[in-house]
Tab-separated table of C-alpha atoms in Angstrom:
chain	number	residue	atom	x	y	z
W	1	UNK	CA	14.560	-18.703	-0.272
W	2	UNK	CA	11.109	-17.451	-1.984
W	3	UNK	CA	8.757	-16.735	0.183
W	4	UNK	CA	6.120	-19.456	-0.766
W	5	UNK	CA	2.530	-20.434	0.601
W	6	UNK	CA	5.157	-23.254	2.847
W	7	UNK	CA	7.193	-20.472	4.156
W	8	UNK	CA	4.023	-18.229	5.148
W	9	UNK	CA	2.741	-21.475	6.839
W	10	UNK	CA	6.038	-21.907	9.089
W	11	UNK	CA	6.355	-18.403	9.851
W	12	UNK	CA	3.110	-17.899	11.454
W	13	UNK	CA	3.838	-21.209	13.822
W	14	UNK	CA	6.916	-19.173	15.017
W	15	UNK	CA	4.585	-15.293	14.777
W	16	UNK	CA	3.218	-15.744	18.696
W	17	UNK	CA	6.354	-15.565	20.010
W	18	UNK	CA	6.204	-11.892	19.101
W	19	UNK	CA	2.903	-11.455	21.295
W	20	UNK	CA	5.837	-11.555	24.484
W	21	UNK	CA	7.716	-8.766	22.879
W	22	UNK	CA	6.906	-4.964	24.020
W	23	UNK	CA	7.407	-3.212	21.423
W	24	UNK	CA	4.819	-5.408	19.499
W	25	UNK	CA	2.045	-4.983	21.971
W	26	UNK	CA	2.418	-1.242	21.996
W	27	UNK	CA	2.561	-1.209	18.116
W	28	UNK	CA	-0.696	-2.949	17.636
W	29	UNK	CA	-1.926	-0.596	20.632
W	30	UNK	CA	-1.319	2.449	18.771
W	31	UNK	CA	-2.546	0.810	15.805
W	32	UNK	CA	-5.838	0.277	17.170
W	33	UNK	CA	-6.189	3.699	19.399
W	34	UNK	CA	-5.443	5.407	16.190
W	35	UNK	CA	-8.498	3.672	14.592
W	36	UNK	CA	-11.278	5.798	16.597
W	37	UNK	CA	-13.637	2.914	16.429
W	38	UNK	CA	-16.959	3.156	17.912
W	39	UNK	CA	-18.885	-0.066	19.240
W	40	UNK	CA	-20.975	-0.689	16.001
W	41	UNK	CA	-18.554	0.165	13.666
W	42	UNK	CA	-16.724	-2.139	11.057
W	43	UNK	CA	-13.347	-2.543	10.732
W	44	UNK	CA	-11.085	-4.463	8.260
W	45	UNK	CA	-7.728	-6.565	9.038
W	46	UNK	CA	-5.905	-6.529	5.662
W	47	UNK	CA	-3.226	-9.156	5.772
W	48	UNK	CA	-4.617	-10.203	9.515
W	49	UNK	CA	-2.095	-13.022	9.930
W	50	UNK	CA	-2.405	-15.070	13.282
W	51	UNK	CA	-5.293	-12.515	14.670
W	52	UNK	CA	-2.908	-10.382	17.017
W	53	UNK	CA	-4.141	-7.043	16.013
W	54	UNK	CA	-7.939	-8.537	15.236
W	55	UNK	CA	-8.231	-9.237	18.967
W	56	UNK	CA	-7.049	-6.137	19.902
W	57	UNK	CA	-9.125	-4.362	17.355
W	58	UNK	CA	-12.210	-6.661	18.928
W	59	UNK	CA	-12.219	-4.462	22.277
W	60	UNK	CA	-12.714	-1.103	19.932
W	61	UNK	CA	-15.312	-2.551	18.131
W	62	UNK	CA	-18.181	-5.738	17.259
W	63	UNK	CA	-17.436	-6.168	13.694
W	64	UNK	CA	-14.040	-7.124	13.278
W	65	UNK	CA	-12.818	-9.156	9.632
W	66	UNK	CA	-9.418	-10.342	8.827
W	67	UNK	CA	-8.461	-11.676	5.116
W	68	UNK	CA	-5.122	-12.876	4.884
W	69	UNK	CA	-4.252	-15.857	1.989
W	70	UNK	CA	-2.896	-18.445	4.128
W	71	UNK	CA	-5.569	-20.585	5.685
W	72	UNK	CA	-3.242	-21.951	8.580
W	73	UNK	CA	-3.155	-18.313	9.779
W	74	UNK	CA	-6.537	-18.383	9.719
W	75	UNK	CA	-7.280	-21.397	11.506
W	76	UNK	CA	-5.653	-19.228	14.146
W	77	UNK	CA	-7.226	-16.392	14.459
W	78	UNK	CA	-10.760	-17.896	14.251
W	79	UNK	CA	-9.424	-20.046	17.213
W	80	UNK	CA	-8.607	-16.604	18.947
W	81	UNK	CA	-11.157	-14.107	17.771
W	82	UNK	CA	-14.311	-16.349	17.736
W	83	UNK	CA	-16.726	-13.355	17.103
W	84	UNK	CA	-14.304	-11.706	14.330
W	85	UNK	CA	-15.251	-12.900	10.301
W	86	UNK	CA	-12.459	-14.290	8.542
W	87	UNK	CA	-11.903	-15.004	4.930
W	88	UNK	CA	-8.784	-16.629	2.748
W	89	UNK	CA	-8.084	-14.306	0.020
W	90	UNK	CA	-5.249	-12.777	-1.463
W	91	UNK	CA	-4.334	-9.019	-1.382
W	92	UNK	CA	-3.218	-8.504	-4.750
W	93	UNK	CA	-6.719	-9.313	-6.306
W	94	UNK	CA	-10.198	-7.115	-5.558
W	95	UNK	CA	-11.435	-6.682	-2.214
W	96	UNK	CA	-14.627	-8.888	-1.656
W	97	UNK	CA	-16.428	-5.850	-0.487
W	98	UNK	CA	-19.023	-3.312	-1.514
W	99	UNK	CA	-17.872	0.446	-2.230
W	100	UNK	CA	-18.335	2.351	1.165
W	101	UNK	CA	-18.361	-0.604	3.295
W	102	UNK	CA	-15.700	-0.231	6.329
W	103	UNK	CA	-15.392	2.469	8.970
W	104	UNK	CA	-11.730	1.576	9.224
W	105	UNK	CA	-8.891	-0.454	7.419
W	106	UNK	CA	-5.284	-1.278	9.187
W	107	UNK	CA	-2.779	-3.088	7.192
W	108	UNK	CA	0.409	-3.741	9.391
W	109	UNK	CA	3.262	-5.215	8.079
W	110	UNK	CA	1.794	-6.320	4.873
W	111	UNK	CA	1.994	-4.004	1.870
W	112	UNK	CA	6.066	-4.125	1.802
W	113	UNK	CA	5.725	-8.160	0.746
W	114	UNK	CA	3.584	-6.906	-2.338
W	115	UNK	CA	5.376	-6.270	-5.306
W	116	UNK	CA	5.853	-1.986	-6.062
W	117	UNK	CA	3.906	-2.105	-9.083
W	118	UNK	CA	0.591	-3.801	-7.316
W	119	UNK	CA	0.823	-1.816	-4.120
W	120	UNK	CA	-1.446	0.980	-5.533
W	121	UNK	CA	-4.081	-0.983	-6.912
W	122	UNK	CA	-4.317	-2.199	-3.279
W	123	UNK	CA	-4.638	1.360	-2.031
W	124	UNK	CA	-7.306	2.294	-4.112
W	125	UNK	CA	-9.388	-0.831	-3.004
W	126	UNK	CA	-8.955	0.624	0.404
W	127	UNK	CA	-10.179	3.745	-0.667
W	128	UNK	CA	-13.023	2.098	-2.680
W	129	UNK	CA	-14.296	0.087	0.753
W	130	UNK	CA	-13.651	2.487	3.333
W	131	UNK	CA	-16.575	4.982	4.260
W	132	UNK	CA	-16.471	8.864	4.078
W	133	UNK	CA	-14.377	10.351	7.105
W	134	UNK	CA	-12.924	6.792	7.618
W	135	UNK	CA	-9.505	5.994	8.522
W	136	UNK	CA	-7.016	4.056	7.135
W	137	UNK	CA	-3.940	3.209	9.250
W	138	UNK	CA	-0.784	1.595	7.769
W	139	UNK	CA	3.096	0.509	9.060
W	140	UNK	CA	5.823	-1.337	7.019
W	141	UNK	CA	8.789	-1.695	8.110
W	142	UNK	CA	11.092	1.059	7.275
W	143	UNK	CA	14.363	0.664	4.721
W	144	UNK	CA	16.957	-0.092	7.861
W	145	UNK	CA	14.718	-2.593	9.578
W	146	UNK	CA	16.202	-4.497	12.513
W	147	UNK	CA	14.925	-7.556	14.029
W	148	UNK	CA	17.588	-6.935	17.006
W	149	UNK	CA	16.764	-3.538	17.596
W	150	UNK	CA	13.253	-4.359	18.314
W	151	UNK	CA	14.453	-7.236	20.789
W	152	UNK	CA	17.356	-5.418	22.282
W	153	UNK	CA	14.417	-2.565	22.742
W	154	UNK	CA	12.288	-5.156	24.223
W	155	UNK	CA	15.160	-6.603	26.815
W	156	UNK	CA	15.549	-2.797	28.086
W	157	UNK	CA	11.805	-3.004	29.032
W	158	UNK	CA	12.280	-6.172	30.820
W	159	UNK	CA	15.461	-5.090	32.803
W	160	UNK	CA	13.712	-1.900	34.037
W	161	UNK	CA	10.502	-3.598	34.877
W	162	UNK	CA	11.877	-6.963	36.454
W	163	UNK	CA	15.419	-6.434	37.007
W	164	UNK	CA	18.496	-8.487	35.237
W	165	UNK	CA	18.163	-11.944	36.811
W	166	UNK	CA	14.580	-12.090	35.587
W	167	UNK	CA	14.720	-10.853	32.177
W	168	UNK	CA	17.717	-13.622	31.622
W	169	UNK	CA	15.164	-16.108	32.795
W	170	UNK	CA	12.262	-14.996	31.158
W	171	UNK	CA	13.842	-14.240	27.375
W	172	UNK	CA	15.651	-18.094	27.944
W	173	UNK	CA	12.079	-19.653	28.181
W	174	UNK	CA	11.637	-18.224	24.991
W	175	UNK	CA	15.533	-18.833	22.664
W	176	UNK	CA	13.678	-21.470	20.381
W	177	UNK	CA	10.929	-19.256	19.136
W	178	UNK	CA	12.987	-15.878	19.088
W	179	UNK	CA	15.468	-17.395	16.731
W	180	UNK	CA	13.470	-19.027	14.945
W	181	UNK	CA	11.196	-15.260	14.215
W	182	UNK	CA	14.905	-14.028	13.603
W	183	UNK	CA	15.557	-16.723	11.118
W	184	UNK	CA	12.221	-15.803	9.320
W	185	UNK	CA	12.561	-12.452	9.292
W	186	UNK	CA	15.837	-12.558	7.782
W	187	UNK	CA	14.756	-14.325	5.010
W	188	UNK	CA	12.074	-11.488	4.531
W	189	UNK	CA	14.981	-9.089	4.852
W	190	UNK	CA	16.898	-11.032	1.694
W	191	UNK	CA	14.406	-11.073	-0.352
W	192	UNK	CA	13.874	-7.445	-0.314
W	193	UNK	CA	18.082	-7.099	-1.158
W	194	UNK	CA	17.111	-9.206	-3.868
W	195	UNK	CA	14.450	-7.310	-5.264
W	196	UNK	CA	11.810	-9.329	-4.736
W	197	UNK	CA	9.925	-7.371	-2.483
W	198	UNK	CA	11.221	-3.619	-0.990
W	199	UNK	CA	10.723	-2.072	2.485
W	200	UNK	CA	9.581	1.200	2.875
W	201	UNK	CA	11.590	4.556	2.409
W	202	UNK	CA	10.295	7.660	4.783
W	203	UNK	CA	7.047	9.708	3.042
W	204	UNK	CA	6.549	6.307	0.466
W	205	UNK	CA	3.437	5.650	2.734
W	206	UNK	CA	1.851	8.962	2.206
W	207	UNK	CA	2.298	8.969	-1.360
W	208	UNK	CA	0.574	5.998	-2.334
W	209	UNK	CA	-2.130	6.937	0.414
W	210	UNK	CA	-2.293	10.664	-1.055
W	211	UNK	CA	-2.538	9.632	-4.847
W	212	UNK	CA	-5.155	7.198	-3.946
W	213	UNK	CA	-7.169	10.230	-2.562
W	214	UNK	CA	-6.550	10.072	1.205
W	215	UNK	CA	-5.821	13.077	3.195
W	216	UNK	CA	-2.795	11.936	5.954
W	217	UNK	CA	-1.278	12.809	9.367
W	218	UNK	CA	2.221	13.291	9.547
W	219	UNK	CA	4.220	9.588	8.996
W	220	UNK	CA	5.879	8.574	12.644
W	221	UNK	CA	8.340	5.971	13.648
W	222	UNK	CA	6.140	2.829	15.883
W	223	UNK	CA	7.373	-0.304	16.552
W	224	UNK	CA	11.086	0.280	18.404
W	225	UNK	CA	12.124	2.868	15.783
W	226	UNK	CA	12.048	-0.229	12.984
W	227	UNK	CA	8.473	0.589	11.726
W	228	UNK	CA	7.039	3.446	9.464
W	229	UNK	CA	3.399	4.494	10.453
W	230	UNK	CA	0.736	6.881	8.913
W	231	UNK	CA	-3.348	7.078	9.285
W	232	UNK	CA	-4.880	8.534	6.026
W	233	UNK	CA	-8.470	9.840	6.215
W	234	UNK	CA	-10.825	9.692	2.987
């Protein structure tokens, strides 16, 4: 299955589900603590999706925008972050912004469905539109990427927190939309064994970041183990 404009569409009808799962919410957590927002700064969503990190990125800061190129996402996020400006546009063309115009960028989960050979021009349109001394933080997942390990990760939270009887309630309420986010993300999965798009290899973050001109922080493991993040500074 290619990973059309239809697929992108279903997917994010299925993405929520995810806002239930742990290891998510402290993902995008980091993600935004690692930021270093102030109130009035300006911070861009590359590849926002359904607005999950926007909205967390909206108690950091008052100037939050999201471009992602499927409008249904979009529909979403303006539904959730109000405030936030959002604009359709796809990630493998320019940036519709001004040199020097962000305080921060996050991209999560987004560059590894670009093709290799574009990934850098992307880069260095972050580095173009991101201020002096801004950051720049950005996960993929990693090469061995599990959709179960996240959720089994997720269930160990749950048992410790509510106990067994609860958890088995709680993660039933939710069997539709978990498989279907399993389904989905497998399909990601085959595409990258097919070449058509490639998850990320440990230290392939801070190369592109570092050739682009962005000094980085050591590259950690977020997201269960499954994700690889880094913050670059320019």
């Amino acid at each position: 299955m290619k990973l059309t404009s239809s697929f992108w569409q279903n997917y994010f009808k299925a993405y929520d589900v995810l806002n239930m799962v742990y290891p998510y919410q402290v993902h995008l957590d980091t993600i935004a603590e690692y930021c270093g927002l102030q109130k009035d700064g300006r911070v861009l969503d590359a590849g926002c999706g359904t607005g999950n990190l926007s909205c967390k990125l909206g108690r950091h800061c008052s100037n939050v925008i999201g471009i992602d190129n499927v409008e249904a996402a979009l529909v979403i996020c303006r539904n959730k972050v109000p405030d936030a400006d959002f604009i359709l546009h796809d990630l493998n063309e320019p940036l519709p912004f001004t040199d020097n115009y962000v305080d921060a960028i996050v991209c999560n989960f987004i560059i590894h469905i670009l093709s290799p050979g574009r990934r850098p021009f992307l880069i260095q349109e972050f580095y173009r539109i991101l201020k002096p001394g801004g950051k720049i933080v950005i996960s993929n997942p990693g090469k061995d990427f599990s959709s179960l390990a996240v959720y089994k990760a997720h269930l160990r939270h749950e048992r410790e927190r509510f106990g067994r009887i609860i958890t088995l309630v709680r993660a039933a309420r939710l069997v539709l939309p978990t498989l279907r986010m399993f389904y989905y993300s497998s399909k990601i999965q085959d595409n990258a064994k097919g070449g058509d798009l490639s998850f990320f290899i440990p230290g392939e973050q801070r190369q592109l970041l570092e050739r682009a001109g962005f000094n980085t922080s050591p590259e950690q493991l977020s997201y269960a183990g499954q994700g690889l993040l880094i913050v670059g500074r320019k």
